[in-house]
XYZ file of C-alpha atoms in Angstrom:
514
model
C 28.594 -33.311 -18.175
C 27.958 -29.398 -19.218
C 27.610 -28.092 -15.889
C 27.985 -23.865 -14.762
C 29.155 -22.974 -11.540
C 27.714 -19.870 -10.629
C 30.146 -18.117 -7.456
C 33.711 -19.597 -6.604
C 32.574 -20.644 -3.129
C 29.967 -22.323 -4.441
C 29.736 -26.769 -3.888
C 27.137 -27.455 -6.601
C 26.804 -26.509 -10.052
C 23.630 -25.969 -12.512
C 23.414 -28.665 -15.474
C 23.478 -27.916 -18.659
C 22.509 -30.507 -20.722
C 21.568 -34.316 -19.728
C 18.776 -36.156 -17.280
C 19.216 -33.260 -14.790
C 19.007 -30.643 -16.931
C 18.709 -27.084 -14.540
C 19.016 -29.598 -11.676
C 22.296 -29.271 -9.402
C 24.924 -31.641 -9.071
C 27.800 -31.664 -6.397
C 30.869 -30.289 -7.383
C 32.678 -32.423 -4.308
C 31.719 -34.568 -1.843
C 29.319 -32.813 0.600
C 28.545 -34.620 3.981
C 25.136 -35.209 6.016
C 24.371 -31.989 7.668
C 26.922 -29.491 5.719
C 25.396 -26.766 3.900
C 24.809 -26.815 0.003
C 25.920 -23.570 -1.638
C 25.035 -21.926 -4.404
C 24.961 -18.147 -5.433
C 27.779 -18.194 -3.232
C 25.108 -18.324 -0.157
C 24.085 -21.464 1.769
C 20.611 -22.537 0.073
C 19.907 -25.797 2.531
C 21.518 -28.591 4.258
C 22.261 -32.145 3.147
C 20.076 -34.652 5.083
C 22.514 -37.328 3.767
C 26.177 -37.656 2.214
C 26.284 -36.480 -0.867
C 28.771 -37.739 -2.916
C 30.542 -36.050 -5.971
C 28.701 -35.926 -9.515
C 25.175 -36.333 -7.776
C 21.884 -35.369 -8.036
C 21.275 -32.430 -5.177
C 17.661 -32.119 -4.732
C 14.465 -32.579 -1.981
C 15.891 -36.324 -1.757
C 19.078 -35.042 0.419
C 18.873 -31.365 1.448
C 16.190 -29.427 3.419
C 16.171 -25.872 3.780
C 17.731 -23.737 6.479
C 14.626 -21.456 6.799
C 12.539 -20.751 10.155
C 10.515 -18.134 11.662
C 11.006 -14.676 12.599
C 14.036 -13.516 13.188
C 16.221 -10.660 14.776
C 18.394 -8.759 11.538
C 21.302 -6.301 12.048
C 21.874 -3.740 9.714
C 24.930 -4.234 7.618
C 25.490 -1.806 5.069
C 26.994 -2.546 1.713
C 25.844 0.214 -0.319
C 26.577 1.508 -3.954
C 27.207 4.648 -5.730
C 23.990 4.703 -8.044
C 24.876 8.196 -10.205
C 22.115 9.335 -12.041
C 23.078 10.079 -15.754
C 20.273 11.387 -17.298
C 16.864 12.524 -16.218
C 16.212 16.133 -17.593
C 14.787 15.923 -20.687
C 14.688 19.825 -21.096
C 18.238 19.856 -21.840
C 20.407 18.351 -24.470
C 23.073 18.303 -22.350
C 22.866 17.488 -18.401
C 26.359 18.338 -17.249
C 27.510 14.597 -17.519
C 28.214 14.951 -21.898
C 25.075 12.860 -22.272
C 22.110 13.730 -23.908
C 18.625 11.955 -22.280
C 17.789 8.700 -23.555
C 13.742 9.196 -24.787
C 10.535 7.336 -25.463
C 7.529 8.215 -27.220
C 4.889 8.469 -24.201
C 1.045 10.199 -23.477
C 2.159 13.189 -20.853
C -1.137 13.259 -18.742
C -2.393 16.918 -17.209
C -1.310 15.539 -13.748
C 2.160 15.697 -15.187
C 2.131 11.721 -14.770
C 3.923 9.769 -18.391
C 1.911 6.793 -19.617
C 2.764 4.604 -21.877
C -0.769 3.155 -23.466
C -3.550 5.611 -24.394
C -6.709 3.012 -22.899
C -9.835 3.456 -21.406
C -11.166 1.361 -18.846
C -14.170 0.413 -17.143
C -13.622 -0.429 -13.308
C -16.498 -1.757 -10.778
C -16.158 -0.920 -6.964
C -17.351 -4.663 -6.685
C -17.445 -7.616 -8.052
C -21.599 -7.455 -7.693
C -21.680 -5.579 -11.233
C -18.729 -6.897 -13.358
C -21.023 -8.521 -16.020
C -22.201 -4.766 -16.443
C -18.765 -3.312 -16.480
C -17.952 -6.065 -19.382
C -20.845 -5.086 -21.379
C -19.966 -1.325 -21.489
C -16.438 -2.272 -21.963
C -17.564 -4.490 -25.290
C -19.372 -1.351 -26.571
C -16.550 1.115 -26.519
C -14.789 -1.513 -28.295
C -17.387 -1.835 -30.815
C -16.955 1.615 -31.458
C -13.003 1.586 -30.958
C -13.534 -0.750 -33.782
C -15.944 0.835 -36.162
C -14.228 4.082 -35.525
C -11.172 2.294 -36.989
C -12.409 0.709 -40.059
C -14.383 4.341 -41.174
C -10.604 5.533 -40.622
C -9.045 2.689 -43.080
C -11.948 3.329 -45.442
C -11.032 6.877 -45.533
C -7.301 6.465 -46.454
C -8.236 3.779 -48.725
C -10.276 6.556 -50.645
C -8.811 7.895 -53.991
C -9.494 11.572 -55.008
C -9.940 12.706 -58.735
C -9.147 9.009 -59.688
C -5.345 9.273 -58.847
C -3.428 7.589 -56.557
C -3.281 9.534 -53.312
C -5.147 8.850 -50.135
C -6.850 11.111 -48.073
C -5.115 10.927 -45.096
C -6.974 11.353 -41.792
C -4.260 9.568 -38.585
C -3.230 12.933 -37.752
C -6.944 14.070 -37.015
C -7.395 11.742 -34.376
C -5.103 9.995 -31.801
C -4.811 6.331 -31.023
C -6.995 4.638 -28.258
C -4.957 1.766 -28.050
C -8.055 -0.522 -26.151
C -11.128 -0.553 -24.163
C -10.579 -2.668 -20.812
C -12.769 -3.819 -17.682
C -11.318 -5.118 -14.767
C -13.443 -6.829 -12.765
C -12.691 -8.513 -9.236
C -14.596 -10.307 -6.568
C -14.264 -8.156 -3.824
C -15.564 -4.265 -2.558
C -18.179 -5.818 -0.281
C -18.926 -8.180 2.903
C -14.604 -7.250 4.173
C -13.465 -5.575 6.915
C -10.862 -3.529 8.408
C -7.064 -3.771 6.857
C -8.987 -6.495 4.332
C -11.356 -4.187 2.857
C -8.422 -0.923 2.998
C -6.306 -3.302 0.975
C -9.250 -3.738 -1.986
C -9.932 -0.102 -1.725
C -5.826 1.188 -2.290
C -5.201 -1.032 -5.094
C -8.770 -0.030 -7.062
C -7.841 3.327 -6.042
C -4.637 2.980 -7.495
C -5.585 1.305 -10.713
C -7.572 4.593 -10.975
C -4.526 6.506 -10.785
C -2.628 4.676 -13.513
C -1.773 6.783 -16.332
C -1.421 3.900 -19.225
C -5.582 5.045 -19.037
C -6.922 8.130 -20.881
C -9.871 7.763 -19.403
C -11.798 5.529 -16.612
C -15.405 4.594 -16.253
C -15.924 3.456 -12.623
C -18.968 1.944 -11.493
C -20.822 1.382 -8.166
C -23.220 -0.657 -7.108
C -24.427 1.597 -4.112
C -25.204 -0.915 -1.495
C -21.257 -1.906 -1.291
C -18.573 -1.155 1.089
C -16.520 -0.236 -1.102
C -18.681 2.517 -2.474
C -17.988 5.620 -4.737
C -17.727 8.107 -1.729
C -15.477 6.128 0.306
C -13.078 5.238 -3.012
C -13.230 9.230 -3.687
C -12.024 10.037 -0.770
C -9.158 6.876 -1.024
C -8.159 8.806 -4.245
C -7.847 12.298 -2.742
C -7.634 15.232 -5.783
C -8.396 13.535 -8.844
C -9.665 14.992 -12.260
C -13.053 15.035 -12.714
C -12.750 14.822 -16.605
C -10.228 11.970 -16.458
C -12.894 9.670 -14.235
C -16.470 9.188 -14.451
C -18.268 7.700 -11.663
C -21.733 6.189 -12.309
C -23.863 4.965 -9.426
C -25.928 1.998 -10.998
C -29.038 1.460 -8.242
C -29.779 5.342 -8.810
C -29.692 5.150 -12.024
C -32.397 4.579 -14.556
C -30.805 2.328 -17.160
C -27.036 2.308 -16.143
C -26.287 0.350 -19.514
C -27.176 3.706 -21.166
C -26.241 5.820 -18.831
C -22.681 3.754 -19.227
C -22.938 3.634 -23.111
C -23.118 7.547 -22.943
C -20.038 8.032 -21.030
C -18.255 5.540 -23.231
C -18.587 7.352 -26.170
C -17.008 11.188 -24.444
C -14.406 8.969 -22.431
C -13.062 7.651 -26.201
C -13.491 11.292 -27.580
C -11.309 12.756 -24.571
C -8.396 9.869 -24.938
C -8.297 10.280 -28.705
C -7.106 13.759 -28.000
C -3.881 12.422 -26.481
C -0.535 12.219 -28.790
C 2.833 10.995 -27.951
C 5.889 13.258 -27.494
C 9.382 12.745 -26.577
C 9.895 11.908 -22.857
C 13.115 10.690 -20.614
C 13.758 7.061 -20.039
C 14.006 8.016 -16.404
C 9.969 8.420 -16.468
C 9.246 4.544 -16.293
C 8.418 2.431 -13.828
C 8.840 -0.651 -14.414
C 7.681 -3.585 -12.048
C 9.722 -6.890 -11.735
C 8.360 -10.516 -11.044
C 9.531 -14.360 -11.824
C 6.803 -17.299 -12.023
C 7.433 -20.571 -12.844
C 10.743 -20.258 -12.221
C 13.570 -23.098 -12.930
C 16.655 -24.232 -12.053
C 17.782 -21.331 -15.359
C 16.347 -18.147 -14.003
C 18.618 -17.032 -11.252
C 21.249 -17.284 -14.450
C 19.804 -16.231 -17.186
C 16.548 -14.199 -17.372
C 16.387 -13.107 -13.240
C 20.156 -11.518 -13.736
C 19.089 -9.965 -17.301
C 16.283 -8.121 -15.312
C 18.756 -7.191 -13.039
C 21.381 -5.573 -15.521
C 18.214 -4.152 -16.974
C 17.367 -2.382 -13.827
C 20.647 -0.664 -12.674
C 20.324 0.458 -16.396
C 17.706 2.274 -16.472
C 17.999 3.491 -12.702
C 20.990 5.369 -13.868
C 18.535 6.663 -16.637
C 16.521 8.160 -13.711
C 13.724 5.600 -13.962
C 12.196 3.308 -11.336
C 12.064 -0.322 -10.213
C 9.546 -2.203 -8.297
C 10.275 -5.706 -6.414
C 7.662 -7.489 -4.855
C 7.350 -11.144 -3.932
C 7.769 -11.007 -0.258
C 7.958 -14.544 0.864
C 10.293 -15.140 -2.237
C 12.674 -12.864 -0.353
C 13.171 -15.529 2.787
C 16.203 -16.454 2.253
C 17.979 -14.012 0.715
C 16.342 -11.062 2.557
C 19.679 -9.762 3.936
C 21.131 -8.674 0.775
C 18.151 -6.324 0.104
C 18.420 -4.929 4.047
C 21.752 -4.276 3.498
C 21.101 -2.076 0.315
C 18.506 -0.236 1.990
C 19.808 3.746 2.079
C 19.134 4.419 5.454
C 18.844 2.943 8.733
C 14.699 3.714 8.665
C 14.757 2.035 5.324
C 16.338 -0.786 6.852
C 13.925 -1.098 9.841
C 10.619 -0.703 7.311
C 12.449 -3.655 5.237
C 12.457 -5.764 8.289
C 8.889 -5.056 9.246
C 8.045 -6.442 5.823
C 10.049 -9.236 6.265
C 9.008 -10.148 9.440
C 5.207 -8.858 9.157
C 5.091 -11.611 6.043
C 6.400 -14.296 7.932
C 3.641 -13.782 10.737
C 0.998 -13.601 8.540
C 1.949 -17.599 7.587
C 2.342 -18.213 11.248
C -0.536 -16.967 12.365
C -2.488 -19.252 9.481
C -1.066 -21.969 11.093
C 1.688 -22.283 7.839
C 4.982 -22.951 7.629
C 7.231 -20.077 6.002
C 9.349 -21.985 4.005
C 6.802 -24.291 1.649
C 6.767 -21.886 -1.437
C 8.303 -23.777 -4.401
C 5.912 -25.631 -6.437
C 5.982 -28.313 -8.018
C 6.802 -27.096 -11.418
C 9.655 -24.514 -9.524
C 11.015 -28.205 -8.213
C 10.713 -30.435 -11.066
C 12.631 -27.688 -12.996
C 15.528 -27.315 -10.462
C 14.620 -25.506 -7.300
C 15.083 -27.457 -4.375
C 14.416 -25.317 -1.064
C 12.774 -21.389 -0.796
C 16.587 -20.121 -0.291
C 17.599 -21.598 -3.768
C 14.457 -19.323 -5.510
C 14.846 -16.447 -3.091
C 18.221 -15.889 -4.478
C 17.671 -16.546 -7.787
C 14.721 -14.138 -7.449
C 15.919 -11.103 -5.892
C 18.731 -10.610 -8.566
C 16.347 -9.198 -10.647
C 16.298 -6.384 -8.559
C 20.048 -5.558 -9.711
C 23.074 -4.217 -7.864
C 21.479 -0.539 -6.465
C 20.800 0.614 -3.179
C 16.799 0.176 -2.100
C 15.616 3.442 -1.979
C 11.509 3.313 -0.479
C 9.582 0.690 0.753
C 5.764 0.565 0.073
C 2.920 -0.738 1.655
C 0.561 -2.659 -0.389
C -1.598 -0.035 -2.806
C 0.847 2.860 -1.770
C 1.579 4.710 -4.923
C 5.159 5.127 -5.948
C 6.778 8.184 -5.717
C 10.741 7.523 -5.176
C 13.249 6.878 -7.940
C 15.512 3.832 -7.955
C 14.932 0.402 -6.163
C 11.337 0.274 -4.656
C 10.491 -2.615 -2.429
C 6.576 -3.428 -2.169
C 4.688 -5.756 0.307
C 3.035 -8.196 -1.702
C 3.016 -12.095 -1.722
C 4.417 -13.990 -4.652
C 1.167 -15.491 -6.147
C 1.575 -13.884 -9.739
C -1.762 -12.589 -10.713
C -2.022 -11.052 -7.240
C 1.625 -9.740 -7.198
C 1.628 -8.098 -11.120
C -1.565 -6.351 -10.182
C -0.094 -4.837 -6.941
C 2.777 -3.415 -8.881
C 0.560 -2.170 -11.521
C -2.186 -0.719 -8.872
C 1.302 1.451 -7.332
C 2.249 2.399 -11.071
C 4.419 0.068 -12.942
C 4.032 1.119 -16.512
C 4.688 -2.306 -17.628
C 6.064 -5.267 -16.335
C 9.279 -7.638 -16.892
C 7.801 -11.234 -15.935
C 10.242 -13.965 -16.027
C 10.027 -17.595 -16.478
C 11.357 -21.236 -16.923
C 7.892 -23.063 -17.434
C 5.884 -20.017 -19.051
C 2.312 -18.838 -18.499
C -0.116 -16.481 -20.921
C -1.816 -14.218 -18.293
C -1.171 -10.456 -17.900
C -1.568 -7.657 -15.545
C -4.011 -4.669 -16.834
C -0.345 -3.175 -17.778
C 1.849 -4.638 -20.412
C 3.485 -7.645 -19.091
C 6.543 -9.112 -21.182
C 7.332 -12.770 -20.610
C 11.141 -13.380 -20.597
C 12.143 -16.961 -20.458
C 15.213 -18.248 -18.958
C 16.141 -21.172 -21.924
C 15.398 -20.987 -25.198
C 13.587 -24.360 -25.640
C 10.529 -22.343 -23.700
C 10.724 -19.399 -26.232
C 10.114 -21.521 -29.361
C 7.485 -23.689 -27.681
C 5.331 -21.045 -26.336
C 6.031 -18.067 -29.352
C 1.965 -16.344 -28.126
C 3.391 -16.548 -24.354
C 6.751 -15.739 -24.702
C 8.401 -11.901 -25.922
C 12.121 -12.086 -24.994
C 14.743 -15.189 -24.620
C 17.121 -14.832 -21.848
C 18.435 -18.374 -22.846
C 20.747 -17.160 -25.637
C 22.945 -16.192 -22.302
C 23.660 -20.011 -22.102
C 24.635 -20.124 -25.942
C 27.713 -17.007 -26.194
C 25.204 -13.835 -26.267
C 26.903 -11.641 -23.715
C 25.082 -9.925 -20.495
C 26.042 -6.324 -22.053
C 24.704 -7.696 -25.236
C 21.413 -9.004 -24.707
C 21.052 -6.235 -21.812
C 20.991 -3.848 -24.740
C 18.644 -5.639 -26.700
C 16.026 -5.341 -24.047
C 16.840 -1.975 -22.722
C 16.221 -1.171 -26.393
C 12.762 -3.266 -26.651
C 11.563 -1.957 -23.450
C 11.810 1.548 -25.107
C 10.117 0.578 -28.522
C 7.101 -1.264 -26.187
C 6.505 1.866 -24.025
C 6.372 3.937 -27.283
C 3.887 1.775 -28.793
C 5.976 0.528 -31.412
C 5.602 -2.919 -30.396
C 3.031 -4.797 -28.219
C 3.548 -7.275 -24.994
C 2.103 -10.972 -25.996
C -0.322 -10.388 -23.086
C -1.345 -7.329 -24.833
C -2.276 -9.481 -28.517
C -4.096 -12.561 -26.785
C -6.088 -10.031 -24.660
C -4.553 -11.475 -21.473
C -5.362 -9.220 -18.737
C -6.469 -9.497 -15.162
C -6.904 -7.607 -12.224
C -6.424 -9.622 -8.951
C -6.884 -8.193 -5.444
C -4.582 -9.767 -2.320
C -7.431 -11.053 -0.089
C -6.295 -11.053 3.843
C -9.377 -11.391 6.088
C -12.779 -13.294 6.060
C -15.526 -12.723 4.308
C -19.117 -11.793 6.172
């Protein structure tokens, strides 16, 4: 049988090919309560001999995993230099010029990558009305567009040049709403949690321009979200308050049309690599991602923290497991200590629901492969790379460190791709075994872990991380998406999210509900 062993010390190996295909087999005889090893860590127990060339799955081995525990800081920390981050000189000392993309520099001196405008209620009370002024930005987006083609596609004095009019206006690359079902009837840490990640939606730069509406009844109301947002630019949000208003449809309508005048007067320019932020997050994982796709991200990540840029790593409970090797990256002893809060905080929050901690993988994580929450933990977290952790953020909290961020978030994937986006991820890098179509409100590229997934699913699926398992190097194929990351945040090319219209906004919901 094809099989890969994936660390020396390890007892099992990933299959190839055959029946068990991304399934593990034992690589020697492994007896009723020895540990099963894989990524060179233990990833469960055998509940019965095992013997050599079988099966390993949920028939004989259970994980290791139990509640909260005590951690001890163990550092094993990197040298991370940073290359190249000023983009105001050709040369930064090092012999290397600043790798670039083409972004939208916003007059808060924040880089995005999209030129959108969006439409955001404070609850979910008015997201039908939110929709509707969304639809009629994009009916002009749209008509705005085809009077543009009509225009080049005019002939003057009967020869055969065009009048040519793209330089006259910019791009306004969408019109978006993102509804939700919260902003009302919450409480306490419940309702702060809704109000930092609309806040911080509002804060994004990928939009030119944002249209948020309020009900006026809500707790979540405009004041209250105002003063969540601290100094913000007046002509970069609109705030429309629809029980005092007359007819907030037109009163909506209005602002649409000067919110798409404003955004088209954005243009891209040269900007460093090291301005992204890029967010990081597996879902429907398989017995292939901590190989292929989850290591790729990885590679990807020290890459472009060199460059300057940022990483975000969320997925809290999909740490358990494998939560050490992050604490002992952390940069400093406080780091350390706000990693084990995290940690720890998480695992209460399933105790005190009366849940067990160690229950995440699904069934689709298990029929393709993943046996126990150790064996996806430590798949998971090498998509975080090989650099030292350098802030750890609070649900909503905005990103404002370099290098490898850790946020508190749980692993659900709507809810965890909307956190990153509501603390500033430019775009996500979402991998995946089994594949899925939806998208955060920023770019999110699907990268699957085999191949057979990337020519099934061609509208779900933007990069294959399975060509690792057929001779395409790691410094290879790292390249190649180092190098399509930089033509998507330019706008050369689009996320498959971005051409099916899959987008969502999803809030992490903590407390009751009056």
């Amino acid at each position: 049988m094809n099989m890969l062993k994936i660390h020396p010390t390890d007892n099992v190996a990933v299959a190839l090919e055959g029946e068990h295909i991304r399934h593990k087999i034992a690589l020697a005889p492994i007896k009723a309560d020895e540990q099963v090893i894989k990524y060179g860590y233990p990833i469960g127990t055998a509940t019965a001999d095992i013997p050599e060339g079988a099966h390993v799955h949920t028939h004989n081995m259970r994980t290791n995993l139990s509640g909260i525990i005590e951690y001890a800081y163990e550092p094993t920390l990197v040298e991370t230099p940073i290359q190249r981050i000023d983009s105001t000189q050709s040369d930064t000392g090092t012999g290397l010029t600043p790798d670039t993309f083409m972004g939208y520099k916003r007059a808060n001196g924040k880089v995005g990558i999209r030129n959108e405008v969006w439409v955001v209620p404070t609850v979910g009370c008015i997201n039908i009305t939110a929709e509707r002024i969304a639809q009629y930005g994009r009916m002009l987006l749209s008509d705005h567009e085809k009077n543009i083609t009509r225009d080049n596609n005019t002939h003057a004095n009967g020869t055969n040049e065009c009048i040519n009019k793209p330089n006259d206006v910019g791009v306004v690359d969408g019109v978006y709403a993102f509804g939700h079902p919260y902003g009302c009837s919450q409480m306490g840490d419940d309702q702060e949690n809704t109000r930092r990640a609309i806040a911080g939606l509002l804060r994004h730069p990928n939009a030119a321009q944002i249209i948020v509406l309020g009900l006026g009844c809500e707790t979540n109301d405009i004041t209250s979200l105002q003063h969540a947002l601290g100094d913000f630019d007046m002509t970069h949000i609109t705030f429309i308050q629809c029980q005092d208003s007359d007819d907030e449809i037109a009163e909506g309508e209005k602002a649409m049309r000067i919110a798409l005048e404003r955004a088209q007067t954005a243009r891209r320019e040269s900007v460093p690599m090291g301005e992204l932020i890029v967010g990081l997050k597996c879902g429907g994982s398989d017995g292939f991602s901590g190989i292929t796709a989850n290591p790729l991200c990885g590679a990807f990540a020290d890459r472009l923290i060199a460059e300057g840029g940022a990483i975000m790593l969320t997925e809290v409970p999909e740490m358990f497991g494998a939560e050490t090797i992050l604490m002992n990256r952390c940069a400093t002893p406080a780091l350390f200590d706000r990693t084990v809060c995290m940690i720890n905080d998480f695992k209460q929050y399933f105790l005190s629901n009366g849940q067990s901690i160690y229950e995440n993988p699904s069934p689709g994580n298990k029929a393709g492969g993943i046996t126990t929450l150790e064996d996806k933990s430590l798949g998971c977290v090498q998509k975080g790379g090989t650099t030292n952790v350098t802030d750890v953020l609070a649900y909503g909290q905005p990103l404002t460190q370099r290098g490898l961020n850790l946020l508190d978030g749980p692993g659900n994937d709507l809810v965890s791709i909307s956190a990153m986006t509501a603390s500033g991820a430019h775009l996500i890098l979402f991998t995946t075994g089994l594949g899925t179509p939806f998208g955060a409100p920023a770019p999110t590229v699907k990268i699957s872990s085999n191949t057979a997934l990337y020519g099934k699913k061609p509208r779900w699926i933007d990069f294959d991380a399975g060509q690792l398992l057929a001779g395409v190097t790691m410094p290879e194929l790292s390249d190649q998406l180092y190098e399509y990351v930089r033509a998507l945040a330019s706008g050369e090319i689009t996320a498959k999210n971005e051409d099916t219209n899959a987008r969502e906004f999803t809030i992490f919901k903590t407390g009751i509900t009056l």
